[in-house]
Each structure stands twice: as structure tokens, then as C-alpha cells.
Short mmCIF file of C-alpha atoms and ligand atoms in Angstrom, two decimals:
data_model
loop_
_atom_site.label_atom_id
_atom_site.label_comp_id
_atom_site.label_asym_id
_atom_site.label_seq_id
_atom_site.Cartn_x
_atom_site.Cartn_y
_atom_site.Cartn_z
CA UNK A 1 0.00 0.00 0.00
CA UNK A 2 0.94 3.27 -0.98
CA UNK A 3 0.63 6.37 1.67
CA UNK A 4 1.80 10.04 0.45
CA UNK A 5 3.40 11.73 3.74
CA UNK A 6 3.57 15.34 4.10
CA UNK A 7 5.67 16.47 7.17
CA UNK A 8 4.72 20.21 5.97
CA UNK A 9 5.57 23.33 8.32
CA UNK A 10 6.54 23.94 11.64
CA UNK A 11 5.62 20.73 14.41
CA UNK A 12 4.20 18.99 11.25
CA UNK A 13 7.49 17.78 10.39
CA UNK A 14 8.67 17.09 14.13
CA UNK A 15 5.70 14.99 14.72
CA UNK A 16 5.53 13.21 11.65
CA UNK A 17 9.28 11.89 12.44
CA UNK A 18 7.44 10.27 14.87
CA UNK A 19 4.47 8.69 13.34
CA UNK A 20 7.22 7.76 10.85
CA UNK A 21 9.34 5.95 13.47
CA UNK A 22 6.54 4.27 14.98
CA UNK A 23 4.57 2.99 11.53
CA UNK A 24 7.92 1.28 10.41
CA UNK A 25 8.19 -0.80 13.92
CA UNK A 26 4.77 -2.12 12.72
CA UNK A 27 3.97 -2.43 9.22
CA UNK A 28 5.28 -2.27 5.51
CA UNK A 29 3.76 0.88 3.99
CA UNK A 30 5.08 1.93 0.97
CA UNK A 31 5.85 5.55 2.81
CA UNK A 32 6.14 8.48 -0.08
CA UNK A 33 7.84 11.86 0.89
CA UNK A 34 6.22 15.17 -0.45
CA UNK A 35 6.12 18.75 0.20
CA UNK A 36 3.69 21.18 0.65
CA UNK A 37 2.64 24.36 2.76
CA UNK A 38 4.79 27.35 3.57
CA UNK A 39 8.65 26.46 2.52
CA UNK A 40 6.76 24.74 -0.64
CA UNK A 41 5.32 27.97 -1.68
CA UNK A 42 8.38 29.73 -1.27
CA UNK A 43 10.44 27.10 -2.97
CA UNK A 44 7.99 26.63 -5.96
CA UNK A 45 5.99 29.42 -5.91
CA UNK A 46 2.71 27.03 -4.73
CA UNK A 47 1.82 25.38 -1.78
CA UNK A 48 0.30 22.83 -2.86
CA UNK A 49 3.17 21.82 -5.86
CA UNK A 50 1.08 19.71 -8.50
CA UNK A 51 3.33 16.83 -7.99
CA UNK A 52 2.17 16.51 -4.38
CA UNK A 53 -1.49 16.51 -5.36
CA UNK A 54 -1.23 13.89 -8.21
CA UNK A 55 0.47 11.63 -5.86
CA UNK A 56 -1.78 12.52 -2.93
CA UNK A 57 -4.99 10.89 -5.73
CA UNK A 58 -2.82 8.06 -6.56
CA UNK A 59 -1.97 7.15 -2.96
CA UNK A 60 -4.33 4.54 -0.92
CA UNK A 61 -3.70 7.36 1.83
CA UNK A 62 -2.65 10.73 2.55
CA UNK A 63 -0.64 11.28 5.67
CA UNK A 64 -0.31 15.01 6.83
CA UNK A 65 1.42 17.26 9.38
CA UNK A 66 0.62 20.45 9.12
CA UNK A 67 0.69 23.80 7.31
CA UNK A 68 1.21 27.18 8.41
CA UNK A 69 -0.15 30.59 6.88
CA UNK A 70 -0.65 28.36 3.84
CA UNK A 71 -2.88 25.74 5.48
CA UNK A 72 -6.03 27.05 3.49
CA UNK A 73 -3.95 26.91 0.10
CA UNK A 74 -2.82 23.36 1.27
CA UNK A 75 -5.22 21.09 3.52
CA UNK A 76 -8.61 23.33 2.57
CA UNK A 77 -7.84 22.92 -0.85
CA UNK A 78 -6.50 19.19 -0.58
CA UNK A 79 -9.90 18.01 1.30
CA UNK A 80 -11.52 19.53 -1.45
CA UNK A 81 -9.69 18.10 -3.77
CA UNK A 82 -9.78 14.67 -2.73
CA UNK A 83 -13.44 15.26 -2.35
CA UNK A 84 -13.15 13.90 1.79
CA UNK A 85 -16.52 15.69 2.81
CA UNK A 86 -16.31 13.76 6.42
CA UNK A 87 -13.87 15.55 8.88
CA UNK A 88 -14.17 12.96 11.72
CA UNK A 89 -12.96 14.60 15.00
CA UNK A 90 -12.82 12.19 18.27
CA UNK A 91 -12.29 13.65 21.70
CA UNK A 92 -11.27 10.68 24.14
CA UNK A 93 -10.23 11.76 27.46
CA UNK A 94 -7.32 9.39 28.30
CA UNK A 95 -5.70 7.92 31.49
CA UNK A 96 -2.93 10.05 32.91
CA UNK A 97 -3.81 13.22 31.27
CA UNK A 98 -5.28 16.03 33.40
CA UNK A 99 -8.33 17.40 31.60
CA UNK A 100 -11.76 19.32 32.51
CA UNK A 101 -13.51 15.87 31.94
CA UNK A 102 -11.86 12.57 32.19
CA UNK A 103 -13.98 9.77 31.03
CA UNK A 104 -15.32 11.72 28.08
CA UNK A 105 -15.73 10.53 24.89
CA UNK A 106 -17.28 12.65 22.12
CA UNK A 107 -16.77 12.80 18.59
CA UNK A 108 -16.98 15.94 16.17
CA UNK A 109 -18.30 15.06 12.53
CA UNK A 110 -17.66 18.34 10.75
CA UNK A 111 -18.46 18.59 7.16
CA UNK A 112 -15.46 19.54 5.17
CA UNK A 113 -16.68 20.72 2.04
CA UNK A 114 -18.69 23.45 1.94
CA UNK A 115 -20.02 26.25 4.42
CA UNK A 116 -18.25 29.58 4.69
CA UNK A 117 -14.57 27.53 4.31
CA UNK A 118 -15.37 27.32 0.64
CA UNK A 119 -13.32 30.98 0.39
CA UNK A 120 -15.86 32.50 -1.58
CA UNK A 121 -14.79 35.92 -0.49
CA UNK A 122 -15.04 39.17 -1.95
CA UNK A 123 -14.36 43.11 -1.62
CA UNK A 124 -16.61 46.08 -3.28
CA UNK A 125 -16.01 50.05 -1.63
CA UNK A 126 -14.93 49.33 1.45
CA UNK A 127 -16.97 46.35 2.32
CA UNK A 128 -16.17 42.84 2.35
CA UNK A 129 -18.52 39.39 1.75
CA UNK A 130 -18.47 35.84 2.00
CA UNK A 131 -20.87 33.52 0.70
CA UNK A 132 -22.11 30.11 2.62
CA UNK A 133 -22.92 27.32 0.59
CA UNK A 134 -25.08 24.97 2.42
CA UNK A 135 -26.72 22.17 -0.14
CA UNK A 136 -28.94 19.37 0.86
CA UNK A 137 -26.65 17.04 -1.09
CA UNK A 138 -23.37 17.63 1.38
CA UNK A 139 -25.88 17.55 4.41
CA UNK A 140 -27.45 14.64 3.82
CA UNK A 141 -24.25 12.84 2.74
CA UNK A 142 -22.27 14.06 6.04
CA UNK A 143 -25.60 13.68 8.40
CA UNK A 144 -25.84 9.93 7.26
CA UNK A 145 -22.05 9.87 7.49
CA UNK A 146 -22.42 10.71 11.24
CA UNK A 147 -25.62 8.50 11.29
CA UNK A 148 -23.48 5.51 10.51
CA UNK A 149 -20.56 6.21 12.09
CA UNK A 150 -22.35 5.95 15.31
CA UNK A 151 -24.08 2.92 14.49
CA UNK A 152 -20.20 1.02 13.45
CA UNK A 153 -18.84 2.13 16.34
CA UNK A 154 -21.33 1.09 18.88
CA UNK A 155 -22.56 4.93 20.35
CA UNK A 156 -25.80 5.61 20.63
CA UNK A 157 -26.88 9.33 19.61
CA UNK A 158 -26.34 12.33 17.05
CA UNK A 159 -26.28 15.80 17.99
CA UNK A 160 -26.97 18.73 15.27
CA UNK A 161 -25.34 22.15 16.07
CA UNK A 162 -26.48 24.86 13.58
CA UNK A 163 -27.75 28.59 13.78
CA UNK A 164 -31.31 28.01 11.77
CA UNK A 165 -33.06 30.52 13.87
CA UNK A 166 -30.38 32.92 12.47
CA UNK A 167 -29.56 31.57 9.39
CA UNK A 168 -32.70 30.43 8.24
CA UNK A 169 -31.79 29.13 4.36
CA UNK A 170 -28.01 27.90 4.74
CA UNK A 171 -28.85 26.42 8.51
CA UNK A 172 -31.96 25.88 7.81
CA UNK A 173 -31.09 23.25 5.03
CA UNK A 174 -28.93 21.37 7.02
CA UNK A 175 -30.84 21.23 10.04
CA UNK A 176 -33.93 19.77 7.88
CA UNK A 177 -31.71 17.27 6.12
CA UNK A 178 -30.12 16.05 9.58
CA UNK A 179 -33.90 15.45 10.65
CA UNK A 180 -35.09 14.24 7.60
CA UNK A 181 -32.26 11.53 7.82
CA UNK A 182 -32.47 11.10 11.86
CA UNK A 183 -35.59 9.20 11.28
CA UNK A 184 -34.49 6.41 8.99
CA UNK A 185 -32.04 5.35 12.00
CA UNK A 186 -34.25 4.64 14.95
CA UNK A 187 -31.27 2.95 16.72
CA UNK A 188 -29.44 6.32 17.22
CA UNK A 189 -31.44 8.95 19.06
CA UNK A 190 -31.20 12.21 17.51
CA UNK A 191 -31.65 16.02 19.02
CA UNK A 192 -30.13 19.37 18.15
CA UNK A 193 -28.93 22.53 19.69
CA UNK A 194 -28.41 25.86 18.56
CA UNK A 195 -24.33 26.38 17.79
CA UNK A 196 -24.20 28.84 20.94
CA UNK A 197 -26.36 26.51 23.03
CA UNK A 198 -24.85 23.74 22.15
CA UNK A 199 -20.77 25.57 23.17
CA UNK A 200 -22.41 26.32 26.24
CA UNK A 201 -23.60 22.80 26.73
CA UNK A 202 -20.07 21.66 26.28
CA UNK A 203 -18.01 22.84 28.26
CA UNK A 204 -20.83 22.28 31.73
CA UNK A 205 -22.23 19.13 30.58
CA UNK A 206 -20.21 17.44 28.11
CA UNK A 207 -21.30 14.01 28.76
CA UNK A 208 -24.55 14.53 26.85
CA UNK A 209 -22.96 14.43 23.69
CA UNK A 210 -21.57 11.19 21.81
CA UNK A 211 -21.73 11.91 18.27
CA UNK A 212 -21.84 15.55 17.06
CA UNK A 213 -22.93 16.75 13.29
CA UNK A 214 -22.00 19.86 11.95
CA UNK A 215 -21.02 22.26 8.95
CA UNK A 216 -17.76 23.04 8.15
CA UNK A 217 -16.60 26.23 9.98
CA UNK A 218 -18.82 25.67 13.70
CA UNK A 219 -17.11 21.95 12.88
CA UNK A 220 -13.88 23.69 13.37
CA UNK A 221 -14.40 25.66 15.68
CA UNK A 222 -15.97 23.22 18.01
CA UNK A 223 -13.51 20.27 17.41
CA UNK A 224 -10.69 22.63 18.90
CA UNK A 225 -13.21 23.17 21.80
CA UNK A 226 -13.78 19.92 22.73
CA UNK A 227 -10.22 18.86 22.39
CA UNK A 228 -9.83 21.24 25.19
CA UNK A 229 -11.77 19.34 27.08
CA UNK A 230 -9.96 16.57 27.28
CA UNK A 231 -6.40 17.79 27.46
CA UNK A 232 -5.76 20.02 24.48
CA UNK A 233 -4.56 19.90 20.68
CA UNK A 234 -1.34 17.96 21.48
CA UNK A 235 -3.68 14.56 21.76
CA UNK A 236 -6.49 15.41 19.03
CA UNK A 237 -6.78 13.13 16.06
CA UNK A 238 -8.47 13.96 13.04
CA UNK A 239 -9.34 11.85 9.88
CA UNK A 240 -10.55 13.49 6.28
CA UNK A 241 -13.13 10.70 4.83
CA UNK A 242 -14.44 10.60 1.31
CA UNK A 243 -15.92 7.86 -1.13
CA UNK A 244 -12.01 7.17 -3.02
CA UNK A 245 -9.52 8.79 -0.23
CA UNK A 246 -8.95 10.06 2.82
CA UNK A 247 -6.61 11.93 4.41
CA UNK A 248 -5.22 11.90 8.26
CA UNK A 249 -3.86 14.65 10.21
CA UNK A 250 -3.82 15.95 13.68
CA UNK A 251 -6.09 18.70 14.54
CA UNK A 252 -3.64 20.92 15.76
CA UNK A 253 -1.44 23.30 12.85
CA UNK A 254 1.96 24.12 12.88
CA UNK A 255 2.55 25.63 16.21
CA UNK A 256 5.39 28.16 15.70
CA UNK A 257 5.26 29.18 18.91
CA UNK A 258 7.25 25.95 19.62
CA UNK A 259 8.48 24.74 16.35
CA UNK A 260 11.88 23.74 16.35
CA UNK A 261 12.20 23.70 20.18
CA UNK A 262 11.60 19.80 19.99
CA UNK A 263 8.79 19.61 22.56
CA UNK A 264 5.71 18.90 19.99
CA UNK A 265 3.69 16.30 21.73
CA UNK A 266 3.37 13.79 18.95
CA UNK A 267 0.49 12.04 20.51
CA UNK A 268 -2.28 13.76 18.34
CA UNK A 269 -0.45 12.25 15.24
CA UNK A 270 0.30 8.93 16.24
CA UNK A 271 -3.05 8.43 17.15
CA UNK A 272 -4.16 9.81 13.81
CA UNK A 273 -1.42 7.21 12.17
CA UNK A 274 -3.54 5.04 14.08
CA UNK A 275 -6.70 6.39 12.83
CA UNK A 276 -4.81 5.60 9.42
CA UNK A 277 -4.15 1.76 10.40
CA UNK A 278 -7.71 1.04 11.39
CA UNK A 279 -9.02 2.42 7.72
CA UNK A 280 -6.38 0.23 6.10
CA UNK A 281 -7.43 -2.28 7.83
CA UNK A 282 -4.41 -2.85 10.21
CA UNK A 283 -6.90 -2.72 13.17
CA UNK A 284 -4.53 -4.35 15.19
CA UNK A 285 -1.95 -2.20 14.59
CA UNK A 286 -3.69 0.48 15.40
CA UNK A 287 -5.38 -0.67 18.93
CA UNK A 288 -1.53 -1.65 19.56
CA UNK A 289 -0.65 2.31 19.23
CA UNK A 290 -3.34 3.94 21.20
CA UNK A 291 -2.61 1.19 24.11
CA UNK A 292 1.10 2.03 23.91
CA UNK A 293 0.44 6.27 23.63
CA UNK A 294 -2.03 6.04 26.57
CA UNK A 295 0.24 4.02 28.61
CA UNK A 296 2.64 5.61 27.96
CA UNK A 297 1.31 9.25 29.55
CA UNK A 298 -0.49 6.80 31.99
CA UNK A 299 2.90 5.66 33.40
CA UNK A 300 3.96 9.41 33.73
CA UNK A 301 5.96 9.84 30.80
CA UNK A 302 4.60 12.94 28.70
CA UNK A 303 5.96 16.25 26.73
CA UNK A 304 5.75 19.78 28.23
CA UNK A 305 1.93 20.12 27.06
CA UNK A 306 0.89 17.78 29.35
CA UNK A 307 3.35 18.62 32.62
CA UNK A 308 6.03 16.59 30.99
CA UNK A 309 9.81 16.57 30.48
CA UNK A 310 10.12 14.19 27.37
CA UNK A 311 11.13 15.90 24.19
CA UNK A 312 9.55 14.57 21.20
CA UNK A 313 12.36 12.23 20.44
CA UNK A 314 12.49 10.46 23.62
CA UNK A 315 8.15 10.36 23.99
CA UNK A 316 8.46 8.23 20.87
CA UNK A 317 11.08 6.23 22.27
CA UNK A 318 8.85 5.19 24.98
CA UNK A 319 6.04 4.43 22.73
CA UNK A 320 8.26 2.12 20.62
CA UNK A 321 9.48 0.24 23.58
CA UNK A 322 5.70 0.04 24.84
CA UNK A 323 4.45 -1.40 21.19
CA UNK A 324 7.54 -3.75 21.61
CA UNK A 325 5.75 -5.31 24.98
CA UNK A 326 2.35 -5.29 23.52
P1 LIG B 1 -4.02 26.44 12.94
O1 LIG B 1 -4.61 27.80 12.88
O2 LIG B 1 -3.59 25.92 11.61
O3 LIG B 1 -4.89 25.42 13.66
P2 LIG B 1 -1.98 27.45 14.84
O4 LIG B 1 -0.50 27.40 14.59
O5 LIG B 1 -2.68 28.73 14.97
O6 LIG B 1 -2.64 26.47 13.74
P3 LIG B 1 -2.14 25.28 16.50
O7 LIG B 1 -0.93 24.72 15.89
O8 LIG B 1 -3.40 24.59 16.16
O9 LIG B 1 -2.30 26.76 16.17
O10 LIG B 1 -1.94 25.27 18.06
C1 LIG B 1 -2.26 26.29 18.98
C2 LIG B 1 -1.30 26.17 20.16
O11 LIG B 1 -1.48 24.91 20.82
C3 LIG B 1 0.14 26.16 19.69
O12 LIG B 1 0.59 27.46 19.56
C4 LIG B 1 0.83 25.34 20.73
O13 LIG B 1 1.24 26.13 21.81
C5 LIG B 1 -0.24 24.36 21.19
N1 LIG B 1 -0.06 23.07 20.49
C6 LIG B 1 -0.64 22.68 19.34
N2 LIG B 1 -0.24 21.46 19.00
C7 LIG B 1 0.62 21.03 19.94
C8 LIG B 1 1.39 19.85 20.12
N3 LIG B 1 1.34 18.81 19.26
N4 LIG B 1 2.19 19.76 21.20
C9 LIG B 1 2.22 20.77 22.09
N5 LIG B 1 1.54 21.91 21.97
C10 LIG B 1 0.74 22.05 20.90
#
């Protein structure tokens, strides 16, 4: 199997080292180096070189780190690209990391698409515009998306977050679609809150979420929400899902802040290389890394993110030994 790797800007390529490291202990991937995002654009003049993007469609995977100021040129435009409308977002709270709510377990379905992401921008005397797309075609494919999601993986209800009292045609559409589809899956309650309701709900009452729907930008917005929740963007995973690809890369961008320093937690991308495995069908694989990530932190061995020590280096070099007792 073929996977095209993009290390990108900033902690992208620090923490893909480590996904890297940790995907050779376990299986034969045909690993394929390419650039894209900042340094790309200076380098070639785009940030997204063509090269990358025709190998990126030929690949059976795409495994990212992250872009910088680029990222909309790069991962917006590669998810639309690669047509992967479902960007699946899970929020596990996870032994031996201090969070707001341990025990949680949600997980953000964001639709990738369309929504005010699409970049339809535009300025006329002095005022600018963006348009929303909302069409019943991309909610209905990402609501039964989430639908069956939840039923695969065992949870039991979907939660819409939208503004239709607000936004009554772009909303509207999607909260009627989510409905519309909510009924042909009896086995998965359904219910809805406004986007502001629903923030609020959150952060005081988490635990009466499992599976949450949404468009594209409230997606983002709330994934990096909930992620707080449970101990921040160094442990987020994030998959891009569409009919023909898919594309994996940690929630979190390229971090500049501490780029360079060596103290990226790489946990958010090995458990999106993980997130990788299981859609490959290395399922195995894959349970083997989140057991030796988790117990890893659980046995008191994290980066500075998480009240750690470990540089990025040696963090992996715990996980490997872990996966080597597993
Ligand atoms: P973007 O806007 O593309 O999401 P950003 O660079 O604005 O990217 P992030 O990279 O998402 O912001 O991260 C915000 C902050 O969270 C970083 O500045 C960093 O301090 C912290 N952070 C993010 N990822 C990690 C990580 N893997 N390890 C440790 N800290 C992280």
C-alpha cells in the first residue's frame, strides 16, 4: 500500500518523524515523501506543488502534518480536492492526562466541504462578503455519514449544532436534512442545539454528547473546543473521509510558537497514524498504538503540554518500547 506523507511546516514535520518511526516498527507501507505548505510555496511558488497533489490521488492514503499561513492553500484545498466531505474529530479523554472531563468521549463530525470555508470571499467600496454554501446534497451525505458512524462504532446518539433561527436558508437546510435523515435510523437517538447553546452545553455538561454533526466552519471551531476538554490539541486526532480517499492529520497546525524547540507532543499524530491503520485495515496495529500512547502518559511519561519533560524524540522512544511489549 501506498501512503503520500507530508511532514509540511513547523511541528508537522517534528511529529511526523514520529508517526514515521513508529509505523515502520509495525507495518510495511510503501511511505512516499512530499512537500507542501509554507517552505513549498516559497520554494515553488505554490503550496500545494502539483506533484504533491497527483500523488496525494494516486496514494491509498494521505498522511499530513501540518501547514502554516498556507494551510487554506494546502489542507482546505487538498480536502476539497480529494473530495473527503467527512472531517471525523474524536475527543477521548485518556488515562494520565489532566483534563476538565476525564472519562469523556465525544466525537466531532464536521463537514469539510462546503459552508463559509469554501473561500468564496469578496471586496466592493470598502466592504467585504463571504458567501455560505449549504446544499442538501453535502448535508445529507455528512448527516448519514455521522448516522453511521455511530451505528459502526457502537454509540448511541447524534447531535446537530447549527444557527437556523439565524440563518434560516443555509442552517436551515442542514438542520432539515439532519432530521429528515435522523428518522431512517431509529437505533441512534437524535436532538439538536443551537451552535451557541450547544458551546455552552459543552463545556458544563459534556457528557450529553456522543456523536456531534455539523457544517464546516462551527465543525472547526468546536472540534478545537472539545479537544480542550480533554487535554488540548497535542492529543487530538483527526481523519478526512471521502468515497475514493482520505486523508489523516492531527487537529492541531503548525505551532510556531514551539516549532523547532523539539517539545511537539506527537500524541495527536500517532493516534491519527492510528486512525490511518484502522481504515487500512491494520486494526490491530492500530489498537496496539493507542494502548502504547495512553500508557505511555499513563505511566507518567509525557511532553511539556501535558506537565512533561520528554522531548519529542524520547516520547516516541517510549512508545516504541511500549508497542515492543504489547
Ligand atoms: P491552525 O490555525 O492551523 O490550527 P496554529 O498554529 O494557529 O494552527 P495550533 O498549531 O493549532 O495553532 O496550536 C495552537 C497552540 O497549541 C500552539 O501554539 C501550541 O502552543 C499548542 N499546540 C498545538 N499542537 C501542539 C502539540 N502537538 N504539542 C504541544 N503543543 C501544541
Amino acid at each position: 500500500m501506498k501512503i503520500a506523507v507530508i511532514p509540511g511546516d513547523g511541528i508537522g514535520k517534528e511529529v511526523m518523524s514520529s508517526a514515521v518511526e513508529v509505523l515502520n516498527e509495525l507495518v510495511d507501507l510503501k511511505l512516499e515523501f512530499y512537500e507542501a505548505g509554507d517552505e513549498a510555496l516559497q520554494k515553488y511558488g505554490k503550496a500545494l506543488p502539483d506533484e504533491t497533489l497527483e500523488a496525494c490521488k494516486k496514494s491509498d492514503a494521505v498522511l499530513f502534518g501540518a501547514a502554516g499561513e498556507t494551510a487554506a492553500d494546502v489542507i482546505v484545498r487538498l480536502r476539497q480536492e480529494l473530495e473527503t466531505f467527512a472531517n471525523v474529530r474524536p475527543a477521548r479523554a485518556m488515562r494520565g492526562v489532566k483534563c476538565l472531563y476525564p472519562g469523556l468521549d465525544v466525537v466531532v463530525i464536521r463537514e469539510n466541504t462546503e459552508c463559509l470555508y469554501k473561500g468564496w470571499e469578496f471586496k466592493e467600496k470598502g466592504s467585504a462578503f463571504a458567501i455560505r454554501l449549504i446544499t442538501e446534497t453535502a448535508s445529507e451525505r455528512i448527516a448519514r455519514f455521522a448516522f453511521e458512524f455511530a451505528r459502526k462504532e457502537g454509540r448511541k446518539k447524534v447531535t446537530a449544532l447549527h444557527k437556523a433561527n439565524v440563518m434560516k436558508l443555509t442552517c436551515g437546510t442542514f438542520r432539515d436534512v439532519c432530521r429528515r435523515v435522523a428518522r431512517e435510523y431509529k437505533d441512534i437517538a437524535f436532538n439538536e442545539y443551537y451552535i451557541d447553546a450547544g458551546c455552552m452545553f459543552l463545556v458544563m455538561d459534556p457528557f450529553r454528547f456522543d456523536v456531534i454533526v455539523t457544517t464546516n466552519m462551527f465543525g472547526d471551531i468546536v472540534s478545537d473546543l472539545v479537544a480542550g476538554l480533554v487535554g488540548g490539541l497535542g492529543i487530538a486526532p483527526s481523519a478526512n473521509v471521502g468515497e475514493k480517499h482520505a486523508i489523516f492529520e492531527p487537529v492541531h497546525g503548525a505551532a510556531f510558537d514551539i516549532a523547532g524547540k523539539g517539545i511537539a507532543n506527537p500524541t495527536a499524530m500517532l493516534l491519527t497514524t492510528a486512525m490511518m491503520l484502522r481504515h487500512l485495515g491494520f486494526s490491530e496495529e492500530a489498537k496496539k498504538v493507542e494502548i502504547a500512547v495512553e500508557d505511555t502518559i499513563a505511566s507518567g511519561k509525557t511532553t511539556p503540554d501535558l506537565g512533561g519533560k520528554l522531548k519529542t524524540s524520547e516520547f516516541t522512544r517510549e512508545v516504541v518500547k511500549k508497542l515492543g511489549e504489547i
